[in-house]
Short mmCIF file of C-alpha atoms (C1' of nucleotides) in Angstrom, two decimals:
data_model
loop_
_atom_site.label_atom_id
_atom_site.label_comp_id
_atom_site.label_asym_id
_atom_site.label_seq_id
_atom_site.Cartn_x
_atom_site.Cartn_y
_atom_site.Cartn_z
CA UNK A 1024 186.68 122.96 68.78
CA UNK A 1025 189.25 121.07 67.41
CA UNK A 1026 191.59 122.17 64.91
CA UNK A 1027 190.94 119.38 62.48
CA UNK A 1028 187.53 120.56 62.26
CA UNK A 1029 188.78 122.86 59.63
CA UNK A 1030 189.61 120.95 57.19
CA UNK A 1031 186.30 118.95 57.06
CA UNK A 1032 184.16 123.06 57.16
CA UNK A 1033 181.56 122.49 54.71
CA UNK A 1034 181.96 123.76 51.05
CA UNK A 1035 180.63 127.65 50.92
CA UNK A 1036 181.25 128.13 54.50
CA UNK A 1037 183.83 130.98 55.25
CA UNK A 1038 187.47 130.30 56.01
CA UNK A 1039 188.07 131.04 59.47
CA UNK A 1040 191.85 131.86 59.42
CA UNK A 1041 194.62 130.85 56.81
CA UNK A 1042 196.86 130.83 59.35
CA UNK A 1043 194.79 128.12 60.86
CA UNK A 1044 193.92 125.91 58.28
CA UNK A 1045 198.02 126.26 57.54
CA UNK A 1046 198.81 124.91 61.25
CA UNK A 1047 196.01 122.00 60.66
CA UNK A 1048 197.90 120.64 57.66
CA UNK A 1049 200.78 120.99 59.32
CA UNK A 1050 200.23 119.30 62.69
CA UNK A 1051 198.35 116.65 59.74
CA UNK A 1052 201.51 115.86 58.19
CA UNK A 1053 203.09 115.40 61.48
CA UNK A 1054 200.45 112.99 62.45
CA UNK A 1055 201.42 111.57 59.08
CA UNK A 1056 204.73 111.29 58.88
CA UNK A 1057 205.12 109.91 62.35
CA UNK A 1058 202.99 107.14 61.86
CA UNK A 1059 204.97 106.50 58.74
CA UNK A 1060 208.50 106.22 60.85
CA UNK A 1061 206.37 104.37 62.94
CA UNK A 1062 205.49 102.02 60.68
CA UNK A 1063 209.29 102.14 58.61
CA UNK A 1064 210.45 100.35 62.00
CA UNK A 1065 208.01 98.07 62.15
CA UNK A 1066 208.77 96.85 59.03
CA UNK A 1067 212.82 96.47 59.67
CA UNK A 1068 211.98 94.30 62.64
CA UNK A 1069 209.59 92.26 60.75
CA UNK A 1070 212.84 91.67 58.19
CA UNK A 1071 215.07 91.05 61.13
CA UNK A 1072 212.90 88.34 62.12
CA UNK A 1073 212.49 86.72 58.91
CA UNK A 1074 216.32 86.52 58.91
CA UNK A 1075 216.28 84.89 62.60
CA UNK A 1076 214.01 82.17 61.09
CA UNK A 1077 215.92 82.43 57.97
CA UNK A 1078 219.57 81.50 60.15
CA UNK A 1079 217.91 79.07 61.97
CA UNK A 1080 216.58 76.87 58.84
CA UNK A 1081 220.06 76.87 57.91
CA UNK A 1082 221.31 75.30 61.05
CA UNK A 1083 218.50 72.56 60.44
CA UNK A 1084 215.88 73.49 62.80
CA UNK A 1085 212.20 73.39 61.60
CA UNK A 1086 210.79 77.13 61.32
CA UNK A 1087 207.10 75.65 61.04
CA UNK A 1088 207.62 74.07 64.29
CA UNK A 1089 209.38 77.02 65.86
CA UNK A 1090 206.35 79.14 64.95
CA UNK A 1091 203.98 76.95 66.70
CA UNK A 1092 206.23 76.82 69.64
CA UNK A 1093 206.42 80.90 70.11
CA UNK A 1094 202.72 80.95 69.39
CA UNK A 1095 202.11 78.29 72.30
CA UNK A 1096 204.30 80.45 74.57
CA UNK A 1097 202.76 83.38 74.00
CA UNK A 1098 199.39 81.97 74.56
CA UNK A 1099 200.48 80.72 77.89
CA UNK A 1100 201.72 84.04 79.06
CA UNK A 1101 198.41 85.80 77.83
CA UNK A 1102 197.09 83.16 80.87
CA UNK A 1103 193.33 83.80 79.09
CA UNK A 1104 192.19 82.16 81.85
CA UNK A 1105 190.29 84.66 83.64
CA UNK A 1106 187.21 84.19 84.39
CA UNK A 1107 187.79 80.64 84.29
CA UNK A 1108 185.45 79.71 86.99
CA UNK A 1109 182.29 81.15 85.36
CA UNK A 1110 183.22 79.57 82.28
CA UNK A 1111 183.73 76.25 83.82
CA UNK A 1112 180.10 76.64 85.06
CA UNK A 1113 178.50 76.88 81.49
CA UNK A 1114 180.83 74.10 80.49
CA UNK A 1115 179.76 71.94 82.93
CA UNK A 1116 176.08 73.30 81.95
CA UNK A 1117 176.96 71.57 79.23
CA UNK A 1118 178.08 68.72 79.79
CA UNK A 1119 181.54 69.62 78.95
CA UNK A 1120 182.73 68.99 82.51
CA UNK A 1121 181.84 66.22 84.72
CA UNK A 1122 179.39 67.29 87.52
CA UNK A 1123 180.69 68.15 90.94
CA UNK A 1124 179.00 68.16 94.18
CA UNK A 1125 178.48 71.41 95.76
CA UNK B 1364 224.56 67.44 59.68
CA UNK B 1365 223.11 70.13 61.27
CA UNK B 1366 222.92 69.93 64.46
CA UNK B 1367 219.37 70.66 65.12
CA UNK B 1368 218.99 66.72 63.17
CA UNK B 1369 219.44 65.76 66.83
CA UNK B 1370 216.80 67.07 67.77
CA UNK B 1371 214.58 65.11 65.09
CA UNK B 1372 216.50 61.89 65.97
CA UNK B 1373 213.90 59.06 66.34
CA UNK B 1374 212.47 57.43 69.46
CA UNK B 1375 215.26 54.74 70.19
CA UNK B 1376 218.21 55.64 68.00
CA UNK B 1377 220.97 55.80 70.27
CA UNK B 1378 222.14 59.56 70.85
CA UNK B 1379 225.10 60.37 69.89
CA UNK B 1380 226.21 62.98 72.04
CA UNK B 1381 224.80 64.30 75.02
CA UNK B 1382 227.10 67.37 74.49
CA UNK B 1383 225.62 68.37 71.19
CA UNK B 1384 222.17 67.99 72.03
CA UNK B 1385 222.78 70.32 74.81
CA UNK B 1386 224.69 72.67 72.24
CA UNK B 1387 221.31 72.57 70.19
CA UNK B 1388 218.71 73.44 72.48
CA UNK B 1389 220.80 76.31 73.33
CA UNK B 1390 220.99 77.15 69.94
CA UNK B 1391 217.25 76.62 69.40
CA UNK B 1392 216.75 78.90 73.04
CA UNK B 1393 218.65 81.50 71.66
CA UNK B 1394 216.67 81.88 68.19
CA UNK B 1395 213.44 81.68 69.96
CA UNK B 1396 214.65 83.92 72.59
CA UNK B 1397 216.00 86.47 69.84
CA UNK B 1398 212.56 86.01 68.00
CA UNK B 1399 210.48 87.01 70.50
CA UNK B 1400 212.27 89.47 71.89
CA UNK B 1401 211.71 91.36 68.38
CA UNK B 1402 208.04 90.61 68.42
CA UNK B 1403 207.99 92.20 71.83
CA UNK B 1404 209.60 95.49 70.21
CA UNK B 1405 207.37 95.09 66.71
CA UNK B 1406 204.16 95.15 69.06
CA UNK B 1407 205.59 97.97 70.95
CA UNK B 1408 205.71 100.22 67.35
CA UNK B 1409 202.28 98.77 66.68
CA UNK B 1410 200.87 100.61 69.89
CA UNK B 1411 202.50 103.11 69.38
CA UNK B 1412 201.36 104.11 65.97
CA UNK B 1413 197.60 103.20 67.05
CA UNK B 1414 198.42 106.07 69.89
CA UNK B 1415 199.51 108.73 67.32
CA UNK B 1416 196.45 107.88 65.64
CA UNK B 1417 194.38 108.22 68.55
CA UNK B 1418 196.10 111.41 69.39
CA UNK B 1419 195.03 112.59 65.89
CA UNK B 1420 191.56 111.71 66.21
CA UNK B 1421 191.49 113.22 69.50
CA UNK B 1422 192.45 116.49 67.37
CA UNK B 1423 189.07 116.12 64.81
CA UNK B 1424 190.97 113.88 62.48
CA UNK B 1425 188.84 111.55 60.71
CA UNK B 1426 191.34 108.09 61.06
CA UNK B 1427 190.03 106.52 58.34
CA UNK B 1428 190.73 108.82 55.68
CA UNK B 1429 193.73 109.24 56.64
CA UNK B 1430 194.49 105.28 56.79
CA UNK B 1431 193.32 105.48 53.73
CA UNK B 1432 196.03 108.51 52.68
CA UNK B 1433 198.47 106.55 53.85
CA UNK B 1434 198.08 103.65 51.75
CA UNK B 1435 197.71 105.49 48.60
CA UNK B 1436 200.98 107.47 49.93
CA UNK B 1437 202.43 104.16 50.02
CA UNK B 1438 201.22 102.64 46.91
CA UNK B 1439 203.75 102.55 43.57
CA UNK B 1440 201.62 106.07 41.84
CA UNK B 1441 201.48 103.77 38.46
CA UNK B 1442 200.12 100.58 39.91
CA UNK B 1443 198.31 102.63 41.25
CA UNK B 1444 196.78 104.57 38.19
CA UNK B 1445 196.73 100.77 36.50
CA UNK B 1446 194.24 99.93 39.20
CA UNK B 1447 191.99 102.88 38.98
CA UNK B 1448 191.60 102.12 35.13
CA UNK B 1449 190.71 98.48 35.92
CA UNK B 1450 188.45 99.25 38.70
CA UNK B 1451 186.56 101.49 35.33
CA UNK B 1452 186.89 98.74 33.22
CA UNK B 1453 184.91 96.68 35.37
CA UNK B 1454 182.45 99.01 36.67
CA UNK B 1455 181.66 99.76 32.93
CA UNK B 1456 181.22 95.74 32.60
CA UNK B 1457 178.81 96.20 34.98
CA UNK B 1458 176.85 98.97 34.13
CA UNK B 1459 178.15 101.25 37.07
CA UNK B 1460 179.46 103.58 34.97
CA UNK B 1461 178.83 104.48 31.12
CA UNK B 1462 179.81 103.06 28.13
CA UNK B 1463 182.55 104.72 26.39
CA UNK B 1464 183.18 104.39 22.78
CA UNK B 1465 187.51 103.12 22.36
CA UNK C 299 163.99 86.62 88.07
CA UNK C 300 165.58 84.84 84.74
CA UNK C 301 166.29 81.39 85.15
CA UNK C 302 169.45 81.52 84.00
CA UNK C 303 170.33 83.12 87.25
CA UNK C 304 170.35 80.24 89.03
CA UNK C 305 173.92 79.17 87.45
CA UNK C 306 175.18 82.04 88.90
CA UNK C 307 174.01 81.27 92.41
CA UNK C 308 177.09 81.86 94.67
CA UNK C 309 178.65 78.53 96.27
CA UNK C 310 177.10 78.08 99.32
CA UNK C 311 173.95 79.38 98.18
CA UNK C 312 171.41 77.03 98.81
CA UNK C 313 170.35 75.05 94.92
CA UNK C 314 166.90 76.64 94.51
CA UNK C 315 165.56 73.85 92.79
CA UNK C 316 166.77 70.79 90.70
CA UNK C 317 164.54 70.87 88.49
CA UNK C 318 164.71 74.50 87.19
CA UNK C 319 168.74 73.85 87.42
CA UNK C 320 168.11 71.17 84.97
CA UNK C 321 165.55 73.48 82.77
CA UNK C 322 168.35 76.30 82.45
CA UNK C 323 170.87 74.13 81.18
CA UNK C 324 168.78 72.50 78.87
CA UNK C 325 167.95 76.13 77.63
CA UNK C 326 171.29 77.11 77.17
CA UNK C 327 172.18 73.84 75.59
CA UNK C 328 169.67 74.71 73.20
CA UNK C 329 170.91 78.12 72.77
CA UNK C 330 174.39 77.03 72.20
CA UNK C 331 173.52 74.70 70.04
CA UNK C 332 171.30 77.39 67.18
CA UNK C 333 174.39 79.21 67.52
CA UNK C 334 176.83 76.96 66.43
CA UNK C 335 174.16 75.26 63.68
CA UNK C 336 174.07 79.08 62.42
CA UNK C 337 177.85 79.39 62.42
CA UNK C 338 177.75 76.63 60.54
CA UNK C 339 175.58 77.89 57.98
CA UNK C 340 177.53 81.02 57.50
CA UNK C 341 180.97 79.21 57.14
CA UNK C 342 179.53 77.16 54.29
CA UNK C 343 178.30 80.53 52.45
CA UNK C 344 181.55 81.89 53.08
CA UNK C 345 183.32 78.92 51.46
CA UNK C 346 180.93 79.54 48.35
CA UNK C 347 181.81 83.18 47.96
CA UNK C 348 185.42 81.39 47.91
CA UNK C 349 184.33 79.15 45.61
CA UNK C 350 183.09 81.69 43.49
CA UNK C 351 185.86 83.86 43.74
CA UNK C 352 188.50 81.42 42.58
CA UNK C 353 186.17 80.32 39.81
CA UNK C 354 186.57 84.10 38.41
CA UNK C 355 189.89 83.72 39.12
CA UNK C 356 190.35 80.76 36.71
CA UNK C 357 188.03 82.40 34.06
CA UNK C 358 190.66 85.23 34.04
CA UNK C 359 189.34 88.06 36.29
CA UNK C 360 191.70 89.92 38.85
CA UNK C 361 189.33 88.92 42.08
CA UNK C 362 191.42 92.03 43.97
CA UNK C 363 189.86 94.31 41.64
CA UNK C 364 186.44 92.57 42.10
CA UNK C 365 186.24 92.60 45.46
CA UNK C 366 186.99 96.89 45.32
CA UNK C 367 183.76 97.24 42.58
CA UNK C 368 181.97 94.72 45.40
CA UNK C 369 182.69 97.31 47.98
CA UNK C 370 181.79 100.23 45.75
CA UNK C 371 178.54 98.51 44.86
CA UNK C 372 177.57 97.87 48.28
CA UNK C 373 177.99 101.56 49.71
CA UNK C 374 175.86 104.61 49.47
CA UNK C 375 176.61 106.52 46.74
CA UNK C 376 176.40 109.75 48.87
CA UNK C 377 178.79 108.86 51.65
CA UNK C 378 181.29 107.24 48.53
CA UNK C 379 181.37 110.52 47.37
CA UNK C 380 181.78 112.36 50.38
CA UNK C 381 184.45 110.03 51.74
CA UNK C 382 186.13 110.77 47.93
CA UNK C 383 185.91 114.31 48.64
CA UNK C 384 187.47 114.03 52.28
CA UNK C 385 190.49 112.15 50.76
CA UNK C 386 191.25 114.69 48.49
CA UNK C 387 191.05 117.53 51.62
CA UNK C 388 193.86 115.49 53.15
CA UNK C 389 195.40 114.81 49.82
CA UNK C 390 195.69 118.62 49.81
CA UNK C 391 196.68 119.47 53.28
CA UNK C 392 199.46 117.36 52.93
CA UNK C 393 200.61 119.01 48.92
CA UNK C 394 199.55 115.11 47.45
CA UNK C 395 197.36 117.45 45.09
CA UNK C 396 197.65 121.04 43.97
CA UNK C 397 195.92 123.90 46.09
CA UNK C 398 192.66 125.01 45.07
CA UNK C 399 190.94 128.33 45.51
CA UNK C 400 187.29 128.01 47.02
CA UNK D 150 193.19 81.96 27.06
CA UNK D 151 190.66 82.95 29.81
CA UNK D 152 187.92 85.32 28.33
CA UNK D 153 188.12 87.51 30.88
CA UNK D 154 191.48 88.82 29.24
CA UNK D 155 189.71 90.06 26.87
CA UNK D 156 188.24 93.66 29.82
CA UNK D 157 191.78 93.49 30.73
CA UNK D 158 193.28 94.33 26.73
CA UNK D 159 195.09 97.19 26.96
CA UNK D 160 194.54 100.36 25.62
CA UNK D 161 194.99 100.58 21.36
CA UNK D 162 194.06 97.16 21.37
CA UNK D 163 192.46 96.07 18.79
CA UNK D 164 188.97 94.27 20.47
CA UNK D 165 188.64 90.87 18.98
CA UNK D 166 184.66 90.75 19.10
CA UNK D 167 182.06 92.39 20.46
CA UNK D 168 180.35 89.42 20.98
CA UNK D 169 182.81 88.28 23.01
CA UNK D 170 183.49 91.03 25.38
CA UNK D 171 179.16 90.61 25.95
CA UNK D 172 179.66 87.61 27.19
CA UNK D 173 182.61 88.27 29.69
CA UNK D 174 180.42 91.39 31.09
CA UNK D 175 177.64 89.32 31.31
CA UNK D 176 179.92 86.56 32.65
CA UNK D 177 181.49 89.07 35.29
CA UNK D 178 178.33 90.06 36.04
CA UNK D 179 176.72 87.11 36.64
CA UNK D 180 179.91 86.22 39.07
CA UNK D 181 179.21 89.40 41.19
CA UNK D 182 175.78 88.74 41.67
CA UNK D 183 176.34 85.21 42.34
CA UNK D 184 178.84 86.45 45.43
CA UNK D 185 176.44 89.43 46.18
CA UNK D 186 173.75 86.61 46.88
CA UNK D 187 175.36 84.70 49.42
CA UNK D 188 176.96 87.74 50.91
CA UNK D 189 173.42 88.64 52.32
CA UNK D 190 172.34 85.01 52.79
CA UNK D 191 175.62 85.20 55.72
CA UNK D 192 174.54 88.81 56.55
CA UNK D 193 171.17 87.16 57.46
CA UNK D 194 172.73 84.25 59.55
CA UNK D 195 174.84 86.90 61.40
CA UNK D 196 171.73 88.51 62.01
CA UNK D 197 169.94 85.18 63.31
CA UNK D 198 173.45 84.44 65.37
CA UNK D 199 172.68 88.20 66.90
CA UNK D 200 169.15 87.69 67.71
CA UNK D 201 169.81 84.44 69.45
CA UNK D 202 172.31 86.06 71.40
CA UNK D 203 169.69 88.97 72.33
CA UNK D 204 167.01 86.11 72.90
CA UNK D 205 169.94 84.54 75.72
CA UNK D 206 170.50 87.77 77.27
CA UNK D 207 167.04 88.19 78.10
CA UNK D 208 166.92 85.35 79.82
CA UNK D 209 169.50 85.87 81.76
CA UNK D 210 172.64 84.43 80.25
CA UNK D 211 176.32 86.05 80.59
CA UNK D 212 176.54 86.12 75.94
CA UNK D 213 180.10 87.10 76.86
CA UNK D 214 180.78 84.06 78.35
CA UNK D 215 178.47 82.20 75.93
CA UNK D 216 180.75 83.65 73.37
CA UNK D 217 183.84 82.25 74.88
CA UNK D 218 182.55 78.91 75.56
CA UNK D 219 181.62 78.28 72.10
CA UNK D 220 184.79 79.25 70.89
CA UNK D 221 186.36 77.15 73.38
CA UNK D 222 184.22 74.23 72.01
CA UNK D 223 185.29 75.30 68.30
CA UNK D 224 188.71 74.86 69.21
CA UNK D 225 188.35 71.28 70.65
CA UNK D 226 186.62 70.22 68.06
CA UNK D 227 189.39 71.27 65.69
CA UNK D 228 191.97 69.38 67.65
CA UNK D 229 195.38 71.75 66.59
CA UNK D 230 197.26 69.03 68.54
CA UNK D 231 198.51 67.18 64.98
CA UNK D 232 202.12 66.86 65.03
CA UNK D 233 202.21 67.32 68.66
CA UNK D 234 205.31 65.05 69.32
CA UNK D 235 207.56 67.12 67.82
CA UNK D 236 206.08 70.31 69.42
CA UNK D 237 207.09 68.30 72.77
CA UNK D 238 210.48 67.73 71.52
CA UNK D 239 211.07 71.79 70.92
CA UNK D 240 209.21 72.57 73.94
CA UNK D 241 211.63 69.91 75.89
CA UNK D 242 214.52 71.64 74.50
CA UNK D 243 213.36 74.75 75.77
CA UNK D 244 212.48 73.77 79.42
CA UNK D 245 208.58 73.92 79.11
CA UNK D 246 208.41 70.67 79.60
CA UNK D 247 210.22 68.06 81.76
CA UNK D 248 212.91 66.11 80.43
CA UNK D 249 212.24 62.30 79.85
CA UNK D 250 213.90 59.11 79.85
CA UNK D 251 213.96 58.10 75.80
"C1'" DT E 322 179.80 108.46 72.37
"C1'" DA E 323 183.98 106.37 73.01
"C1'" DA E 324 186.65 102.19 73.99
"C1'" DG E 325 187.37 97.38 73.80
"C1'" DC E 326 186.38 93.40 71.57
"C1'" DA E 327 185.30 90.24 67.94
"C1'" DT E 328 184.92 89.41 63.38
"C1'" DT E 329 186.24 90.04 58.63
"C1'" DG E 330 189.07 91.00 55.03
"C1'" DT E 331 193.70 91.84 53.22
"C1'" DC E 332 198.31 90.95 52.66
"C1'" DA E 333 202.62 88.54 52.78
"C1'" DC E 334 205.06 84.51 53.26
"C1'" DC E 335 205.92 79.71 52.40
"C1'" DC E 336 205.71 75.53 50.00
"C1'" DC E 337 204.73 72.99 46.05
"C1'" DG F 1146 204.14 81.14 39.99
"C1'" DG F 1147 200.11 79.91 42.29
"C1'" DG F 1148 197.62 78.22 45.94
"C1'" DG F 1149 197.16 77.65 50.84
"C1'" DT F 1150 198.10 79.20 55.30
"C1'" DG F 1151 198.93 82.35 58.90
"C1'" DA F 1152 199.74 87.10 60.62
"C1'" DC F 1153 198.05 91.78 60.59
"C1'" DA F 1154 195.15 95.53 59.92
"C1'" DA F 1155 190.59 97.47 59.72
"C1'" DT F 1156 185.98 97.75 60.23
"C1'" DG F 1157 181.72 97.06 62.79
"C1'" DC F 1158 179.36 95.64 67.03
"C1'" DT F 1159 178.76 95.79 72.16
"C1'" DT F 1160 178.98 97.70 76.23
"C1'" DA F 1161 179.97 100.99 79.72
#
DNA sequence: TAAGCATTGTCACCCC
DNA sequence: GGGGTGACAATGCTTA
């Protein structure tokens, strides 16, 4: 059974060990407090890139544009283009695509 | 004049140094460059926190309450008292809870 | 075997007929074509609740806080309370609240 | 100044009119049933969107790749490609596209 | 039942 | 400051 299990024990039912319920919290506010420092340095690099954008505004350059750019990249890279070929047959089904010969 | 206004120069306008527009699209390489190499470490954190949080479920840990710890821990404790109360006020408005006298 | 099979014939494979070719992409034509209709349908009802929204907005109300009572509203009162109860267990585990004896 | 300020008065207040604060319930009210309305007319759609889907399926159709083509339809039709020209000029000045002769 | 995916809702940023 | 837009998180559905 998992450990966690005893925090959620039903109302009335018996306590099965301080010592474990004390070692759920705990490893619980490990779980916790990671995530938080997780999530701490996720939110300085989110500030570090605002100030990228922020420097390069100043130098003149359009940040809206920029955006759009990185996004384009990035969809690029993703390459969603698997399964491509199946998807070019319902297109065609369609009449999205022009009709080839087999 | 900034020099990213090169870049925005229009169609026809004579340029006015091949030099500088060189310097800018460096420039504009290296914000993008800097940019998403950031993004690359944000998303990084992000799966790493959704890890820990696997990790925790994987213990018996219910996930969603303790998202939902999380945000309270995170939460200004006065807001978020102010919101509780006006969460009341509205549930009385709607008959969800009963009428007190002021 | 489904007709739709036959757009998934293999290249090569011999076309078993035209004519059910022709059926099958009429038929999921006509499926695609419900579907987006009934996308359509549910965008405008979500620009309504919008609509709505920012009409409460202008008549004074905090829509953040409507949108909670919303939520509260729409959930069984017996899992609210038992997800209320499993906050505070965390709550506890991790000293947000004072101990309690069972 | 918006009725609705008058739920939000704070505490020691003294209420204006009890007629008035009966007609912003009744006004909230009406507002949250309003949105609680449509919210199941588009919880019905989706449900219409899901049975056509199932209806598909058993005939044979890949609603995976249903999915994606209409989504690659939605995003023609929505034609992101304003302001396109100047994406090409950033994109140029980052190598993703080949220089040209102005 | 868990894991991935898709949708939905929330939040923050940006511009007006 | 407020409204609109876009990123992000979170929940629910689908499938393996």
């Amino acid at each position: 059974m998992a450990r966690a299990a005893e925090l959620h024990r039903e109302r009335g039912e018996k306590t099965e060990s301080v010592v474990t319920a004390g070692v759920t919290a705990d490893q619980l506010r490990s779980f916790v407090e990671r995530i938080e420092r997780l999530e701490e340095e996720k939110k300085a690099l989110a500030e570090d890139i605002k100030e990228v954008y922020a420097e390069a505004k100043s130098e003149g350059f359009d940040t809206k544009i920029m955006r759009q750019v990185i996004r384009i990249r990035k969809m690029n890279e993703a390459d969603l283009q698997e399964q491509e070929e199946l998807i070019d047959v319902y297109k065609r089904a369609l009449g999205m695509l022009p009709d080839v010969e087999d």
